[in-house]
Coordinates of C-alpha atoms in Angstrom, one line a residue:
M1 CA 22.7 -51.8 -105.6
K2 CA 22.9 -54.4 -108.4
R3 CA 23.9 -57.0 -105.8
N4 CA 20.9 -56.2 -103.6
I5 CA 18.4 -56.2 -106.4
S6 CA 19.9 -59.4 -107.8
A7 CA 19.9 -61.1 -104.3
L8 CA 16.2 -60.1 -103.8
K9 CA 15.2 -61.7 -107.1
K10 CA 17.3 -64.7 -106.2
A11 CA 15.6 -65.0 -102.8
L12 CA 12.1 -64.7 -104.3
Q13 CA 13.0 -67.3 -107.0
F14 CA 14.3 -69.7 -104.4
G15 CA 11.3 -69.0 -102.1
I16 CA 8.7 -69.7 -104.9
S17 CA 10.6 -72.8 -105.9
G18 CA 10.6 -74.1 -102.3
A19 CA 6.9 -73.3 -101.9
V20 CA 6.0 -75.3 -105.1
G21 CA 8.2 -78.2 -103.9
G22 CA 6.7 -78.3 -100.4
F23 CA 3.2 -78.2 -101.9
A24 CA 4.0 -81.0 -104.4
G25 CA 5.7 -83.1 -101.8
N26 CA 2.8 -82.9 -99.4
L27 CA 0.3 -83.6 -102.2
I28 CA 2.1 -86.9 -102.9
T29 CA 2.0 -87.9 -99.2
E30 CA -1.6 -86.8 -98.6
P31 CA -3.2 -90.3 -99.3
F32 CA -1.0 -91.8 -96.6
M33 CA -2.0 -89.1 -94.1
Q34 CA -5.7 -89.9 -94.5
G35 CA -5.2 -93.2 -92.7
L36 CA -3.6 -91.8 -89.6
T37 CA -5.9 -91.7 -86.5
G38 CA -3.7 -89.9 -84.0
S39 CA -3.5 -92.9 -81.7
E40 CA -0.3 -94.3 -83.2
S41 CA 2.6 -95.4 -80.9
F42 CA 5.7 -93.4 -80.5
S43 CA 7.7 -95.4 -83.0
E44 CA 4.8 -95.4 -85.5
S45 CA 4.4 -91.7 -85.2
V46 CA 8.2 -91.1 -85.7
L47 CA 8.2 -93.4 -88.8
S48 CA 5.1 -91.9 -90.3
T49 CA 6.4 -88.3 -89.8
G50 CA 9.8 -89.3 -91.2
R51 CA 8.1 -90.8 -94.3
W52 CA 5.9 -87.8 -94.7
F53 CA 8.6 -85.1 -94.3
G54 CA 11.0 -87.2 -96.4
L55 CA 8.7 -86.7 -99.4
V56 CA 8.1 -83.1 -98.5
G57 CA 11.8 -82.5 -98.0
G58 CA 12.6 -84.2 -101.2
G59 CA 10.1 -81.9 -103.0
I60 CA 11.5 -78.8 -101.3
A61 CA 15.1 -79.7 -102.1
T62 CA 14.5 -80.7 -105.7
A63 CA 12.5 -77.5 -106.3
I64 CA 15.2 -75.2 -104.7
V65 CA 18.0 -76.9 -106.7
F66 CA 15.8 -76.5 -109.8
G67 CA 15.5 -72.8 -108.9
Y68 CA 19.3 -72.5 -108.5
Y69 CA 20.0 -74.0 -111.9
Y70 CA 17.3 -71.9 -113.5
Y71 CA 18.8 -68.8 -111.8
I72 CA 22.4 -69.4 -113.0
K73 CA 21.6 -70.9 -116.4
G74 CA 18.4 -69.2 -117.4
K75 CA 16.7 -72.4 -118.5
P76 CA 15.0 -75.4 -116.7
Q77 CA 17.3 -78.3 -115.7
I78 CA 14.7 -80.8 -114.4
K79 CA 16.9 -83.9 -114.8
Q80 CA 19.8 -82.3 -112.9
A81 CA 17.5 -81.0 -110.2
L82 CA 16.1 -84.5 -109.6
K83 CA 19.5 -86.0 -109.6
N84 CA 21.1 -83.5 -107.2
G85 CA 18.1 -82.6 -105.1
G86 CA 15.6 -85.5 -105.0
L87 CA 17.4 -88.3 -103.2
F88 CA 19.4 -86.3 -100.7
G89 CA 16.3 -84.2 -100.0
L90 CA 14.3 -87.4 -99.4
I91 CA 16.9 -88.7 -97.0
A92 CA 17.5 -85.4 -95.2
G93 CA 13.8 -84.8 -94.9
A94 CA 13.1 -88.2 -93.5
I95 CA 15.9 -88.0 -90.9
S96 CA 15.0 -84.5 -89.9
G97 CA 11.3 -85.2 -89.7
A98 CA 11.9 -88.3 -87.6
I99 CA 14.2 -86.4 -85.2
A100 CA 11.8 -83.5 -84.9
E101 CA 8.8 -85.9 -84.3
G102 CA 10.9 -87.8 -81.8
I103 CA 11.7 -84.7 -79.8
Y104 CA 8.1 -83.4 -80.0
S105 CA 6.4 -86.7 -79.0
G106 CA 9.1 -87.7 -76.5
I107 CA 9.2 -84.5 -74.4
G108 CA 6.0 -82.7 -75.4
D109 CA 2.4 -83.2 -74.4
G110 CA 1.0 -82.9 -77.9
N111 CA -0.2 -79.3 -77.3
N112 CA 3.1 -77.4 -76.9
E113 CA 3.1 -75.2 -80.0
L114 CA 6.4 -73.5 -79.1
L115 CA 8.1 -76.9 -79.1
R116 CA 6.5 -77.7 -82.4
V117 CA 8.0 -74.6 -83.9
I118 CA 11.4 -75.4 -82.6
C119 CA 11.1 -78.9 -84.1
W120 CA 10.3 -77.3 -87.5
G121 CA 13.4 -75.2 -87.1
I122 CA 15.4 -78.4 -86.5
A123 CA 13.9 -80.0 -89.5
G124 CA 14.6 -76.9 -91.6
S125 CA 18.2 -76.7 -90.4
L126 CA 19.0 -80.2 -91.3
L127 CA 17.4 -79.8 -94.7
G128 CA 19.4 -76.6 -95.2
L129 CA 22.6 -78.4 -94.2
G130 CA 21.9 -80.9 -96.9
L131 CA 21.2 -78.2 -99.5
A132 CA 24.6 -76.6 -98.7
Q133 CA 26.2 -79.7 -100.2
R134 CA 24.4 -79.1 -103.5
I135 CA 24.6 -75.3 -103.9
P136 CA 28.2 -74.2 -104.5
N137 CA 29.8 -72.0 -101.8
L138 CA 26.6 -71.8 -99.7
G139 CA 28.5 -73.2 -96.8
A140 CA 27.3 -75.5 -94.0
L141 CA 26.8 -72.8 -91.4
R142 CA 24.8 -70.5 -93.8
G143 CA 22.8 -73.5 -95.0
T144 CA 22.0 -74.7 -91.5
G145 CA 21.2 -71.3 -90.1
G146 CA 19.1 -70.2 -93.1
G147 CA 17.2 -73.5 -93.2
G148 CA 16.6 -73.3 -89.4
V149 CA 15.2 -69.8 -89.5
G150 CA 13.2 -70.7 -92.5
G151 CA 11.8 -73.7 -90.8
V152 CA 10.8 -71.7 -87.7
L153 CA 9.1 -69.0 -89.9
G154 CA 7.4 -71.6 -92.0
G155 CA 6.5 -73.7 -89.0
C156 CA 4.6 -70.7 -87.5
L157 CA 2.6 -70.4 -90.6
F158 CA 2.0 -74.1 -90.7
I159 CA 0.5 -74.0 -87.3
L160 CA -1.6 -71.0 -88.3
F161 CA -2.9 -72.7 -91.4
A162 CA -3.5 -76.0 -89.4
Y163 CA -5.9 -74.1 -87.0
N164 CA -7.7 -72.2 -89.7
L165 CA -8.0 -74.6 -92.6
S166 CA -9.1 -78.2 -93.0
G167 CA -6.5 -81.0 -92.5
T168 CA -5.5 -81.4 -96.2
A169 CA -5.7 -77.7 -97.1
G170 CA -3.8 -76.8 -93.9
R171 CA -1.0 -79.2 -94.6
L172 CA -0.7 -78.2 -98.2
A173 CA -0.5 -74.5 -97.3
G174 CA 1.8 -75.2 -94.4
C175 CA 4.3 -77.2 -96.4
A176 CA 4.3 -74.6 -99.1
A177 CA 5.1 -72.0 -96.4
I178 CA 7.9 -74.0 -95.0
G179 CA 9.5 -74.5 -98.4
F180 CA 9.0 -70.8 -99.2
W181 CA 10.8 -69.6 -96.1
I182 CA 13.6 -72.1 -96.3
G183 CA 14.3 -71.0 -99.9
I184 CA 14.1 -67.3 -98.9
M185 CA 16.3 -67.6 -95.8
L186 CA 19.0 -69.6 -97.5
V187 CA 19.6 -66.7 -99.9
V188 CA 19.3 -64.2 -97.0
A189 CA 21.9 -66.1 -95.0
E190 CA 24.2 -66.4 -98.0
T191 CA 23.9 -62.7 -98.8
L192 CA 24.4 -61.4 -95.3
F193 CA 27.3 -63.6 -94.3
N194 CA 29.3 -64.2 -97.4
K195 CA 32.8 -62.6 -97.7
A196 CA 33.1 -62.4 -101.4
W197 CA 30.8 -62.5 -104.4
L198 CA 30.4 -61.9 -108.1
V199 CA 27.7 -59.8 -109.7
I200 CA 27.3 -60.9 -113.3
S201 CA 25.7 -58.2 -115.5
Y202 CA 24.6 -59.3 -119.0
D203 CA 24.3 -57.0 -122.0
T204 CA 20.6 -57.7 -121.9
G205 CA 20.3 -55.9 -118.5
A206 CA 19.9 -59.1 -116.5
N207 CA 22.0 -59.5 -113.3
R208 CA 22.9 -62.5 -111.2
T209 CA 24.8 -62.8 -108.0
L210 CA 27.0 -65.8 -106.9
T211 CA 28.9 -66.4 -103.7
L212 CA 32.6 -66.9 -104.0
G213 CA 34.3 -69.6 -101.9
S214 CA 36.7 -72.5 -102.1
E215 CA 34.7 -74.1 -105.0
P216 CA 35.6 -72.3 -108.2
I217 CA 33.0 -70.4 -110.2
T218 CA 33.7 -71.2 -113.8
F219 CA 32.7 -69.4 -117.0
G220 CA 32.7 -70.8 -120.5
S221 CA 30.7 -72.2 -123.4
D222 CA 30.6 -75.8 -122.3
E223 CA 27.9 -76.6 -119.8
N224 CA 29.7 -79.6 -118.6
L225 CA 32.8 -77.6 -117.7
S226 CA 31.3 -74.2 -116.7
I227 CA 28.8 -73.1 -114.0
I228 CA 28.0 -70.0 -116.0
C229 CA 27.6 -70.6 -119.7
I230 CA 28.7 -67.8 -122.0
P231 CA 28.2 -68.3 -125.8
N232 CA 31.1 -67.7 -128.3
V233 CA 33.9 -68.1 -125.8
S234 CA 36.3 -71.0 -124.9
P235 CA 34.7 -74.1 -123.4
L236 CA 36.3 -73.1 -120.1
A237 CA 37.5 -69.5 -120.3
M238 CA 37.7 -68.1 -116.8
R239 CA 37.7 -69.3 -113.2
F240 CA 37.1 -67.3 -110.0
Q241 CA 37.9 -68.6 -106.5
L242 CA 38.4 -67.4 -103.0
E243 CA 41.8 -68.6 -101.7
A244 CA 43.3 -67.6 -98.3
G245 CA 41.1 -64.5 -98.2
Q246 CA 42.1 -63.4 -101.7
I247 CA 39.9 -63.3 -104.8
V248 CA 41.8 -65.1 -107.6
C249 CA 40.8 -64.9 -111.2
E250 CA 42.4 -67.3 -113.7
N251 CA 42.2 -66.7 -117.4
V252 CA 42.3 -70.3 -118.5
D253 CA 43.1 -69.5 -122.2
S254 CA 46.3 -67.6 -121.4
G255 CA 47.1 -69.1 -118.0
A256 CA 47.3 -65.6 -116.4
V257 CA 46.3 -65.3 -112.8
S258 CA 45.3 -62.0 -111.2
Y259 CA 44.3 -61.0 -107.6
L260 CA 41.2 -58.8 -107.5
R261 CA 39.7 -56.4 -105.0
S262 CA 36.2 -55.1 -104.5
G263 CA 34.9 -53.2 -107.5
D264 CA 37.3 -54.8 -110.0
Q265 CA 35.7 -56.0 -113.2
K266 CA 36.3 -58.6 -115.9
R267 CA 34.7 -58.8 -119.3
I268 CA 33.9 -62.1 -120.9
G269 CA 31.6 -62.6 -123.9
N270 CA 28.3 -60.9 -123.4
C271 CA 28.6 -60.1 -119.7
T272 CA 30.6 -58.0 -117.2
I273 CA 31.7 -59.6 -113.9
T274 CA 32.1 -57.3 -110.9
V275 CA 33.9 -58.5 -107.8
G276 CA 32.6 -57.8 -104.3
N277 CA 34.5 -58.3 -101.0
S278 CA 33.0 -57.4 -97.6
D279 CA 36.4 -57.7 -95.9
L280 CA 38.5 -55.8 -98.4
P281 CA 37.2 -52.4 -99.6
A282 CA 37.8 -51.1 -103.0
A283 CA 41.3 -49.7 -103.5
T284 CA 41.8 -46.0 -104.0
S285 CA 44.8 -44.1 -105.2
A286 CA 45.7 -43.3 -101.6
Q287 CA 45.6 -47.0 -100.6
V288 CA 47.8 -48.2 -103.4
Q289 CA 51.2 -49.0 -102.1
P290 CA 54.3 -49.3 -104.3
A291 CA 56.3 -52.5 -104.5
V292 CA 59.2 -52.7 -102.1
R293 CA 62.4 -51.5 -103.7
A294 CA 66.0 -52.6 -103.1
E295 CA 69.1 -50.8 -104.1
K296 CA 71.1 -53.8 -105.3
S297 CA 73.4 -54.2 -108.2
A298 CA 72.6 -56.2 -111.2
A299 CA 75.5 -58.5 -110.4
D300 CA 73.8 -59.6 -107.2
S301 CA 71.1 -61.4 -109.2
F302 CA 73.6 -63.9 -110.5
T303 CA 74.6 -64.9 -107.0
N304 CA 71.3 -65.1 -105.2
G305 CA 69.1 -66.3 -108.1
Q306 CA 66.6 -63.5 -107.7
F307 CA 65.3 -61.3 -110.6
F308 CA 65.1 -57.6 -110.4
L309 CA 63.4 -55.0 -112.6
K310 CA 65.6 -52.1 -113.4
L311 CA 63.6 -48.9 -114.2
G312 CA 66.0 -46.1 -114.8
S313 CA 67.7 -45.5 -111.4
R314 CA 65.3 -47.7 -109.5
V315 CA 65.7 -51.5 -109.0
I316 CA 62.6 -53.5 -107.9
P317 CA 63.1 -57.1 -106.6
L318 CA 60.9 -59.6 -108.3
S319 CA 59.7 -62.8 -106.5
A320 CA 56.5 -64.8 -106.6
G321 CA 53.6 -62.6 -105.5
T322 CA 55.4 -59.2 -106.1
Q323 CA 52.8 -56.6 -107.2
L324 CA 53.6 -53.6 -109.3
F325 CA 51.2 -50.6 -109.3
T326 CA 50.8 -47.4 -111.3
S327 CA 53.0 -45.8 -108.7
D328 CA 55.8 -48.1 -109.8
I329 CA 55.3 -47.8 -113.5
P330 CA 53.5 -44.5 -114.0
T331 CA 53.3 -44.9 -117.8
L332 CA 50.8 -47.8 -117.5
T333 CA 47.1 -47.7 -116.7
A334 CA 45.6 -50.5 -114.7
A335 CA 42.8 -52.5 -116.2
A336 CA 41.2 -52.8 -112.7
S337 CA 40.4 -50.1 -110.2
N338 CA 43.0 -51.2 -107.7
G339 CA 45.9 -49.7 -109.7
L340 CA 47.7 -53.1 -110.2
V341 CA 49.5 -53.2 -113.5
A342 CA 51.6 -56.4 -113.1
I343 CA 52.2 -59.3 -110.8
V344 CA 54.9 -61.9 -110.6
T345 CA 53.7 -65.4 -110.7
S346 CA 55.5 -68.7 -110.2
R347 CA 55.2 -70.8 -113.4
S348 CA 56.4 -74.1 -111.7
R349 CA 57.7 -75.4 -108.5
N350 CA 61.1 -74.1 -109.4
E351 CA 61.4 -70.7 -107.8
L352 CA 63.6 -69.4 -110.6
S353 CA 60.8 -70.0 -113.2
L354 CA 58.9 -66.8 -112.7
G355 CA 56.6 -64.9 -115.0
L356 CA 55.4 -61.3 -115.1
T357 CA 51.7 -61.0 -115.8
N358 CA 50.4 -58.0 -117.7
L359 CA 47.4 -56.5 -115.7
C360 CA 47.2 -53.1 -117.5
D361 CA 45.1 -52.0 -120.4
R362 CA 47.8 -52.1 -123.1
A363 CA 50.4 -54.5 -124.5
W364 CA 54.1 -54.5 -123.7
W365 CA 57.0 -55.2 -126.0
A366 CA 59.7 -57.5 -124.7
T367 CA 63.1 -58.1 -126.3
D368 CA 65.1 -61.1 -125.0
I369 CA 68.9 -61.3 -124.9
Q370 CA 69.0 -62.9 -128.4
G371 CA 67.1 -59.9 -129.8
D372 CA 63.8 -61.7 -130.4
I373 CA 60.8 -59.4 -129.9
K374 CA 57.5 -60.5 -128.3
M375 CA 54.3 -58.7 -127.6
V376 CA 52.9 -59.3 -124.1
E377 CA 49.2 -58.7 -124.3
P378 CA 46.9 -57.8 -121.3
E379 CA 46.4 -60.9 -119.0
S380 CA 49.3 -62.8 -120.7
T381 CA 52.5 -63.7 -118.9
L382 CA 56.1 -63.1 -119.9
T383 CA 58.6 -65.6 -118.6
L384 CA 61.4 -63.7 -116.7
A385 CA 64.9 -64.1 -118.1
L386 CA 68.1 -62.1 -117.4
G387 CA 68.7 -59.4 -120.0
T388 CA 65.1 -59.1 -121.2
K389 CA 64.2 -55.5 -122.0
I390 CA 60.5 -54.5 -121.7
E391 CA 58.9 -51.4 -123.2
F392 CA 56.2 -50.1 -120.7
G393 CA 54.9 -47.4 -123.0
E394 CA 57.4 -44.5 -122.8
L395 CA 59.3 -46.2 -120.0
D396 CA 61.9 -49.0 -120.6
G397 CA 62.7 -51.7 -118.1
E398 CA 65.2 -54.5 -117.9
I399 CA 65.3 -57.8 -116.1
V400 CA 68.6 -58.0 -114.2

């Protein structure tokens, strides 16, 4: 529910931003439009339309990027929006406008409104493709598809306004409609077809939704290092990313890496981050599977170089990626809803350098072979070494 409400607000914000950008872009070009007579040659028509929609596209792109920055940061970022939206929007708009006009004038008779709508869709799709390079994890397909549908819907309104309003008023209203629907449909496409996302819930009650993908979503107090700025935390505190279909969360401070499922939550500063994944439903106790166990002697570990966790009469092999659940260590309670209490991570390219990351809600106590005692706090990692004894609450384990 939070995701849907947040996505709706995001769509409206992008739509309004796009409408303002389309209106402003056409307002700048309007003096040039007054000199057109309608008797221009094919090349002149293509060039004039490219110039016109270049400025309109630049306005739409700048405004949508501005809306994106305002959405994620909660304050205006005009300079950044102009830098990341203006030039590419101008170029993308000019190219898409020229291509659309070339198709319309080249194969149309000047009265084919269906073809005109299709051309608006082409222009919108190319502009959406360009915006996909500026909005993290939007993706080329979602950007192209959302921009194309938005261009078609906006183009229909453009034609409607052109027939019912004067030339200037019709173009202003029409370009605002195109920008509005491109902004709306980019968010709709992103929401409908993304595989993973984050819902960021602030203590103030505000919510924001961001798509997860190959580009990391970063959290911290430094605006130059973090996409989402959180006061009173490290400059770069936490990083989320989608890797090979898995949602990976890295605590930059501790170096701990955890793999999350739908419904898992992380707390940082003044907000709670909830993970969503359309391909992987939230884990239940029935879905949680114990780690694979092997009945091997402790002596074997010296010959094959592999670590094992001995828990009473049970021996669990430990290798990079091994996951331990509450069914493996029943004295622990998982911090997330998937029941995962620990995971083995590789601390270097050397396969023997492994660590056991604490993913439960309490600290462990580890005693190494020299008798030194160390507390392993949640989300921190213990380097595995033979002979290390670990207190998992009321249950003791040993690395063998």
